[in-house]
Amino acid sequence: MATRYRITVRGVMSERFCLGFPGLRRELAAGHTVLEGDADDGRPVRDVLATLDNLGLEVIGVEGATPPHALPEED
């Protein structure tokens, strides 16, 4: 099973810019960009973080994401 993760970056990254991170989905929230994807798809998380750092972008959070099928059902 793939491990999902979310990387939050300060600022808004354009959709075109995010094409440089294949396999990651982009979301915008409150002046931040969230990149979400599976660690088994494409590059490892550490490579994505290194690329963001090399581009001078500030990573403000990295977390594991809960896959949709793992959410508890509501009564």
PDB file of N, CA and C in Angstrom:
ATOM      1  N   MET A   1       0.841  -1.183   0.000  1.00  0.00           N
ATOM      2  CA  MET A   1       0.000   0.000   0.000  1.00  0.00           C
ATOM      3  C   MET A   1       0.885   1.245   0.000  1.00  0.00           C
ATOM      4  N   ALA A   2       0.562   2.196  -0.817  1.00  0.00           N
ATOM      5  CA  ALA A   2       1.316   3.441  -0.907  1.00  0.00           C
ATOM      6  C   ALA A   2       1.023   4.325   0.300  1.00  0.00           C
ATOM      7  N   THR A   3       2.019   5.086   0.701  1.00  0.00           N
ATOM      8  CA  THR A   3       1.857   6.027   1.796  1.00  0.00           C
ATOM      9  C   THR A   3       1.576   7.400   1.209  1.00  0.00           C
ATOM     10  N   ARG A   4       0.446   7.978   1.570  1.00  0.00           N
ATOM     11  CA  ARG A   4       0.099   9.315   1.093  1.00  0.00           C
ATOM     12  C   ARG A   4       0.750  10.347   1.998  1.00  0.00           C
ATOM     13  N   TYR A   5       1.122  11.466   1.401  1.00  0.00           N
ATOM     14  CA  TYR A   5       1.706  12.550   2.178  1.00  0.00           C
ATOM     15  C   TYR A   5       1.253  13.885   1.628  1.00  0.00           C
ATOM     16  N   ARG A   6       1.355  14.913   2.471  1.00  0.00           N
ATOM     17  CA  ARG A   6       1.000  16.284   2.108  1.00  0.00           C
ATOM     18  C   ARG A   6       2.169  17.184   2.478  1.00  0.00           C
ATOM     19  N   ILE A   7       2.565  18.021   1.534  1.00  0.00           N
ATOM     20  CA  ILE A   7       3.624  18.991   1.759  1.00  0.00           C
ATOM     21  C   ILE A   7       3.006  20.372   1.583  1.00  0.00           C
ATOM     22  N   THR A   8       3.113  21.207   2.616  1.00  0.00           N
ATOM     23  CA  THR A   8       2.576  22.563   2.548  1.00  0.00           C
ATOM     24  C   THR A   8       3.724  23.539   2.343  1.00  0.00           C
ATOM     25  N   VAL A   9       3.564  24.394   1.333  1.00  0.00           N
ATOM     26  CA  VAL A   9       4.591  25.354   0.947  1.00  0.00           C
ATOM     27  C   VAL A   9       4.022  26.757   1.111  1.00  0.00           C
ATOM     28  N   ARG A  10       4.817  27.665   1.665  1.00  0.00           N
ATOM     29  CA  ARG A  10       4.366  29.047   1.819  1.00  0.00           C
ATOM     30  C   ARG A  10       4.259  29.679   0.437  1.00  0.00           C
ATOM     31  N   GLY A  11       3.149  30.334   0.181  1.00  0.00           N
ATOM     32  CA  GLY A  11       2.921  31.012  -1.086  1.00  0.00           C
ATOM     33  C   GLY A  11       2.114  30.169  -2.051  1.00  0.00           C
ATOM     34  N   VAL A  12       1.743  30.806  -3.145  1.00  0.00           N
ATOM     35  CA  VAL A  12       0.921  30.146  -4.154  1.00  0.00           C
ATOM     36  C   VAL A  12       1.799  29.749  -5.337  1.00  0.00           C
ATOM     37  N   MET A  13       1.833  28.464  -5.605  1.00  0.00           N
ATOM     38  CA  MET A  13       2.564  27.926  -6.756  1.00  0.00           C
ATOM     39  C   MET A  13       1.556  27.739  -7.883  1.00  0.00           C
ATOM     40  N   SER A  14       1.875  28.230  -9.068  1.00  0.00           N
ATOM     41  CA  SER A  14       0.950  28.117 -10.198  1.00  0.00           C
ATOM     42  C   SER A  14       0.770  26.659 -10.613  1.00  0.00           C
ATOM     43  N   GLU A  15      -0.319  26.421 -11.308  1.00  0.00           N
ATOM     44  CA  GLU A  15      -0.580  25.073 -11.810  1.00  0.00           C
ATOM     45  C   GLU A  15       0.535  24.647 -12.768  1.00  0.00           C
ATOM     46  N   ARG A  16       0.969  25.562 -13.594  1.00  0.00           N
ATOM     47  CA  ARG A  16       2.044  25.256 -14.543  1.00  0.00           C
ATOM     48  C   ARG A  16       3.341  24.909 -13.812  1.00  0.00           C
ATOM     49  N   PHE A  17       3.680  25.671 -12.779  1.00  0.00           N
ATOM     50  CA  PHE A  17       4.886  25.404 -12.001  1.00  0.00           C
ATOM     51  C   PHE A  17       4.821  24.014 -11.383  1.00  0.00           C
ATOM     52  N   CYS A  18       3.641  23.630 -10.913  1.00  0.00           N
ATOM     53  CA  CYS A  18       3.469  22.336 -10.241  1.00  0.00           C
ATOM     54  C   CYS A  18       3.560  21.155 -11.197  1.00  0.00           C
ATOM     55  N   LEU A  19       3.542  21.410 -12.508  1.00  0.00           N
ATOM     56  CA  LEU A  19       3.746  20.326 -13.471  1.00  0.00           C
ATOM     57  C   LEU A  19       5.128  19.707 -13.301  1.00  0.00           C
ATOM     58  N   GLY A  20       6.038  20.444 -12.664  1.00  0.00           N
ATOM     59  CA  GLY A  20       7.376  19.935 -12.382  1.00  0.00           C
ATOM     60  C   GLY A  20       7.398  18.906 -11.258  1.00  0.00           C
ATOM     61  N   PHE A  21       6.232  18.643 -10.671  1.00  0.00           N
ATOM     62  CA  PHE A  21       6.107  17.659  -9.593  1.00  0.00           C
ATOM     63  C   PHE A  21       5.064  16.619 -10.003  1.00  0.00           C
ATOM     64  N   PRO A  22       5.395  15.784 -10.995  1.00  0.00           N
ATOM     65  CA  PRO A  22       4.419  14.803 -11.482  1.00  0.00           C
ATOM     66  C   PRO A  22       4.002  13.832 -10.386  1.00  0.00           C
ATOM     67  N   GLY A  23       2.734  13.465 -10.440  1.00  0.00           N
ATOM     68  CA  GLY A  23       2.200  12.531  -9.452  1.00  0.00           C
ATOM     69  C   GLY A  23       1.682  13.214  -8.202  1.00  0.00           C
ATOM     70  N   LEU A  24       1.880  14.540  -8.100  1.00  0.00           N
ATOM     71  CA  LEU A  24       1.383  15.282  -6.949  1.00  0.00           C
ATOM     72  C   LEU A  24       0.219  16.178  -7.365  1.00  0.00           C
ATOM     73  N   ARG A  25      -0.796  16.195  -6.537  1.00  0.00           N
ATOM     74  CA  ARG A  25      -1.969  17.022  -6.779  1.00  0.00           C
ATOM     75  C   ARG A  25      -1.777  18.328  -6.027  1.00  0.00           C
ATOM     76  N   ARG A  26      -2.165  19.440  -6.633  1.00  0.00           N
ATOM     77  CA  ARG A  26      -1.995  20.762  -6.034  1.00  0.00           C
ATOM     78  C   ARG A  26      -3.326  21.250  -5.492  1.00  0.00           C
ATOM     79  N   GLU A  27      -3.279  21.806  -4.278  1.00  0.00           N
ATOM     80  CA  GLU A  27      -4.426  22.492  -3.683  1.00  0.00           C
ATOM     81  C   GLU A  27      -3.920  23.830  -3.177  1.00  0.00           C
ATOM     82  N   LEU A  28      -4.770  24.843  -3.229  1.00  0.00           N
ATOM     83  CA  LEU A  28      -4.428  26.149  -2.681  1.00  0.00           C
ATOM     84  C   LEU A  28      -5.291  26.386  -1.455  1.00  0.00           C
ATOM     85  N   ALA A  29      -4.661  26.900  -0.386  1.00  0.00           N
ATOM     86  CA  ALA A  29      -5.391  27.156   0.850  1.00  0.00           C
ATOM     87  C   ALA A  29      -4.719  28.288   1.614  1.00  0.00           C
ATOM     88  N   ALA A  30      -5.444  29.372   1.813  1.00  0.00           N
ATOM     89  CA  ALA A  30      -4.986  30.488   2.657  1.00  0.00           C
ATOM     90  C   ALA A  30      -3.567  30.959   2.345  1.00  0.00           C
ATOM     91  N   GLY A  31      -3.281  31.187   1.076  1.00  0.00           N
ATOM     92  CA  GLY A  31      -1.971  31.686   0.696  1.00  0.00           C
ATOM     93  C   GLY A  31      -0.862  30.656   0.696  1.00  0.00           C
ATOM     94  N   HIS A  32      -1.231  29.395   0.800  1.00  0.00           N
ATOM     95  CA  HIS A  32      -0.259  28.307   0.784  1.00  0.00           C
ATOM     96  C   HIS A  32      -0.601  27.353  -0.346  1.00  0.00           C
ATOM     97  N   THR A  33       0.372  26.564  -0.744  1.00  0.00           N
ATOM     98  CA  THR A  33       0.154  25.504  -1.724  1.00  0.00           C
ATOM     99  C   THR A  33       0.371  24.168  -1.019  1.00  0.00           C
ATOM    100  N   VAL A  34      -0.548  23.263  -1.220  1.00  0.00           N
ATOM    101  CA  VAL A  34      -0.434  21.921  -0.659  1.00  0.00           C
ATOM    102  C   VAL A  34      -0.242  20.946  -1.810  1.00  0.00           C
ATOM    103  N   LEU A  35       0.840  20.205  -1.746  1.00  0.00           N
ATOM    104  CA  LEU A  35       1.115  19.149  -2.727  1.00  0.00           C
ATOM    105  C   LEU A  35       0.823  17.822  -2.047  1.00  0.00           C
ATOM    106  N   GLU A  36      -0.006  17.007  -2.679  1.00  0.00           N
ATOM    107  CA  GLU A  36      -0.388  15.731  -2.074  1.00  0.00           C
ATOM    108  C   GLU A  36      -0.189  14.613  -3.082  1.00  0.00           C
ATOM    109  N   GLY A  37       0.331  13.491  -2.595  1.00  0.00           N
ATOM    110  CA  GLY A  37       0.529  12.349  -3.472  1.00  0.00           C
ATOM    111  C   GLY A  37       0.969  11.132  -2.699  1.00  0.00           C
ATOM    112  N   ASP A  38       1.257  10.076  -3.441  1.00  0.00           N
ATOM    113  CA  ASP A  38       1.707   8.814  -2.858  1.00  0.00           C
ATOM    114  C   ASP A  38       3.222   8.724  -2.929  1.00  0.00           C
ATOM    115  N   ALA A  39       3.833   8.258  -1.857  1.00  0.00           N
ATOM    116  CA  ALA A  39       5.286   8.110  -1.825  1.00  0.00           C
ATOM    117  C   ALA A  39       5.758   7.063  -2.825  1.00  0.00           C
ATOM    118  N   ASP A  40       4.906   6.118  -3.183  1.00  0.00           N
ATOM    119  CA  ASP A  40       5.301   5.068  -4.120  1.00  0.00           C
ATOM    120  C   ASP A  40       5.151   5.498  -5.578  1.00  0.00           C
ATOM    121  N   ASP A  41       4.461   6.615  -5.822  1.00  0.00           N
ATOM    122  CA  ASP A  41       4.267   7.121  -7.184  1.00  0.00           C
ATOM    123  C   ASP A  41       5.267   8.237  -7.438  1.00  0.00           C
ATOM    124  N   GLY A  42       6.108   8.070  -8.445  1.00  0.00           N
ATOM    125  CA  GLY A  42       7.052   9.131  -8.770  1.00  0.00           C
ATOM    126  C   GLY A  42       8.215   9.180  -7.802  1.00  0.00           C
ATOM    127  N   ARG A  43       8.649  10.403  -7.486  1.00  0.00           N
ATOM    128  CA  ARG A  43       9.840  10.608  -6.668  1.00  0.00           C
ATOM    129  C   ARG A  43       9.565  10.416  -5.176  1.00  0.00           C
ATOM    130  N   PRO A  44      10.568   9.985  -4.433  1.00  0.00           N
ATOM    131  CA  PRO A  44      10.422   9.900  -2.982  1.00  0.00           C
ATOM    132  C   PRO A  44      10.228  11.286  -2.361  1.00  0.00           C
ATOM    133  N   VAL A  45       9.619  11.330  -1.211  1.00  0.00           N
ATOM    134  CA  VAL A  45       9.336  12.589  -0.516  1.00  0.00           C
ATOM    135  C   VAL A  45      10.611  13.408  -0.332  1.00  0.00           C
ATOM    136  N   ARG A  46      11.699  12.779   0.038  1.00  0.00           N
ATOM    137  CA  ARG A  46      12.937  13.536   0.290  1.00  0.00           C
ATOM    138  C   ARG A  46      13.427  14.250  -0.959  1.00  0.00           C
ATOM    139  N   ASP A  47      13.201  13.653  -2.136  1.00  0.00           N
ATOM    140  CA  ASP A  47      13.599  14.296  -3.387  1.00  0.00           C
ATOM    141  C   ASP A  47      12.734  15.522  -3.674  1.00  0.00           C
ATOM    142  N   VAL A  48      11.435  15.412  -3.410  1.00  0.00           N
ATOM    143  CA  VAL A  48      10.539  16.556  -3.595  1.00  0.00           C
ATOM    144  C   VAL A  48      10.947  17.684  -2.647  1.00  0.00           C
ATOM    145  N   LEU A  49      11.223  17.344  -1.389  1.00  0.00           N
ATOM    146  CA  LEU A  49      11.630  18.360  -0.413  1.00  0.00           C
ATOM    147  C   LEU A  49      12.948  19.019  -0.820  1.00  0.00           C
ATOM    148  N   ALA A  50      13.883  18.239  -1.334  1.00  0.00           N
ATOM    149  CA  ALA A  50      15.166  18.788  -1.776  1.00  0.00           C
ATOM    150  C   ALA A  50      14.965  19.741  -2.952  1.00  0.00           C
ATOM    151  N   THR A  51      14.090  19.381  -3.875  1.00  0.00           N
ATOM    152  CA  THR A  51      13.811  20.243  -5.027  1.00  0.00           C
ATOM    153  C   THR A  51      13.179  21.555  -4.580  1.00  0.00           C
ATOM    154  N   LEU A  52      12.215  21.480  -3.678  1.00  0.00           N
ATOM    155  CA  LEU A  52      11.573  22.695  -3.162  1.00  0.00           C
ATOM    156  C   LEU A  52      12.603  23.593  -2.484  1.00  0.00           C
ATOM    157  N   ASP A  53      13.487  22.998  -1.709  1.00  0.00           N
ATOM    158  CA  ASP A  53      14.543  23.757  -1.022  1.00  0.00           C
ATOM    159  C   ASP A  53      15.482  24.407  -2.040  1.00  0.00           C
ATOM    160  N   ASN A  54      15.876  23.662  -3.059  1.00  0.00           N
ATOM    161  CA  ASN A  54      16.763  24.195  -4.089  1.00  0.00           C
ATOM    162  C   ASN A  54      16.139  25.352  -4.855  1.00  0.00           C
ATOM    163  N   LEU A  55      14.815  25.358  -4.943  1.00  0.00           N
ATOM    164  CA  LEU A  55      14.097  26.436  -5.618  1.00  0.00           C
ATOM    165  C   LEU A  55      13.864  27.632  -4.699  1.00  0.00           C
ATOM    166  N   GLY A  56      14.282  27.511  -3.442  1.00  0.00           N
ATOM    167  CA  GLY A  56      14.124  28.604  -2.489  1.00  0.00           C
ATOM    168  C   GLY A  56      12.728  28.727  -1.920  1.00  0.00           C
ATOM    169  N   LEU A  57      11.933  27.663  -2.015  1.00  0.00           N
ATOM    170  CA  LEU A  57      10.575  27.686  -1.483  1.00  0.00           C
ATOM    171  C   LEU A  57      10.573  27.210  -0.034  1.00  0.00           C
ATOM    172  N   GLU A  58       9.748  27.833   0.772  1.00  0.00           N
ATOM    173  CA  GLU A  58       9.696  27.507   2.199  1.00  0.00           C
ATOM    174  C   GLU A  58       8.634  26.443   2.473  1.00  0.00           C
ATOM    175  N   VAL A  59       9.087  25.279   2.884  1.00  0.00           N
ATOM    176  CA  VAL A  59       8.175  24.206   3.281  1.00  0.00           C
ATOM    177  C   VAL A  59       7.776  24.472   4.723  1.00  0.00           C
ATOM    178  N   ILE A  60       6.463  24.581   4.962  1.00  0.00           N
ATOM    179  CA  ILE A  60       5.997  24.872   6.322  1.00  0.00           C
ATOM    180  C   ILE A  60       5.329  23.678   6.986  1.00  0.00           C
ATOM    181  N   GLY A  61       5.207  22.575   6.243  1.00  0.00           N
ATOM    182  CA  GLY A  61       4.642  21.384   6.856  1.00  0.00           C
ATOM    183  C   GLY A  61       4.746  20.163   5.966  1.00  0.00           C
ATOM    184  N   VAL A  62       4.994  19.026   6.590  1.00  0.00           N
ATOM    185  CA  VAL A  62       5.000  17.732   5.902  1.00  0.00           C
ATOM    186  C   VAL A  62       4.253  16.771   6.814  1.00  0.00           C
ATOM    187  N   GLU A  63       3.276  16.094   6.250  1.00  0.00           N
ATOM    188  CA  GLU A  63       2.506  15.167   7.075  1.00  0.00           C
ATOM    189  C   GLU A  63       2.006  14.008   6.233  1.00  0.00           C
ATOM    190  N   GLY A  64       1.731  12.925   6.907  1.00  0.00           N
ATOM    191  CA  GLY A  64       1.078  11.804   6.243  1.00  0.00           C
ATOM    192  C   GLY A  64      -0.389  12.157   6.082  1.00  0.00           C
ATOM    193  N   ALA A  65      -0.980  11.775   4.971  1.00  0.00           N
ATOM    194  CA  ALA A  65      -2.387  12.056   4.728  1.00  0.00           C
ATOM    195  C   ALA A  65      -3.180  10.771   4.878  1.00  0.00           C
ATOM    196  N   THR A  66      -4.398  10.889   5.331  1.00  0.00           N
ATOM    197  CA  THR A  66      -5.263   9.730   5.491  1.00  0.00           C
ATOM    198  C   THR A  66      -5.927   9.412   4.164  1.00  0.00           C
ATOM    199  N   PRO A  67      -5.703   8.214   3.637  1.00  0.00           N
ATOM    200  CA  PRO A  67      -6.367   7.855   2.381  1.00  0.00           C
ATOM    201  C   PRO A  67      -7.880   7.864   2.560  1.00  0.00           C
ATOM    202  N   PRO A  68      -8.643   8.242   1.528  1.00  0.00           N
ATOM    203  CA  PRO A  68     -10.099   8.328   1.650  1.00  0.00           C
ATOM    204  C   PRO A  68     -10.754   7.062   2.161  1.00  0.00           C
ATOM    205  N   HIS A  69     -10.252   5.880   1.775  1.00  0.00           N
ATOM    206  CA  HIS A  69     -10.883   4.628   2.204  1.00  0.00           C
ATOM    207  C   HIS A  69     -10.609   4.329   3.677  1.00  0.00           C
ATOM    208  N   ALA A  70      -9.700   5.070   4.312  1.00  0.00           N
ATOM    209  CA  ALA A  70      -9.373   4.806   5.711  1.00  0.00           C
ATOM    210  C   ALA A  70     -10.143   5.726   6.668  1.00  0.00           C
ATOM    211  N   LEU A  71     -10.938   6.654   6.119  1.00  0.00           N
ATOM    212  CA  LEU A  71     -11.704   7.549   6.987  1.00  0.00           C
ATOM    213  C   LEU A  71     -12.800   6.767   7.677  1.00  0.00           C
ATOM    214  N   PRO A  72     -13.054   7.064   8.957  1.00  0.00           N
ATOM    215  CA  PRO A  72     -14.136   6.360   9.650  1.00  0.00           C
ATOM    216  C   PRO A  72     -15.496   6.752   9.079  1.00  0.00           C
ATOM    217  N   GLU A  73     -16.392   5.813   9.061  1.00  0.00           N
ATOM    218  CA  GLU A  73     -17.734   6.073   8.543  1.00  0.00           C
ATOM    219  C   GLU A  73     -18.537   6.817   9.599  1.00  0.00           C
ATOM    220  N   GLU A  74     -19.390   7.752   9.113  1.00  0.00           N
ATOM    221  CA  GLU A  74     -20.258   8.505  10.023  1.00  0.00           C
ATOM    222  C   GLU A  74     -21.534   7.725  10.241  1.00  0.00           C
ATOM    223  N   ASP A  75     -22.089   7.858  11.452  1.00  0.00           N
ATOM    224  CA  ASP A  75     -23.360   7.178  11.760  1.00  0.00           C
ATOM    225  C   ASP A  75     -24.538   8.019  11.344  1.00  0.00           C
TER     226      ASP A  75
END
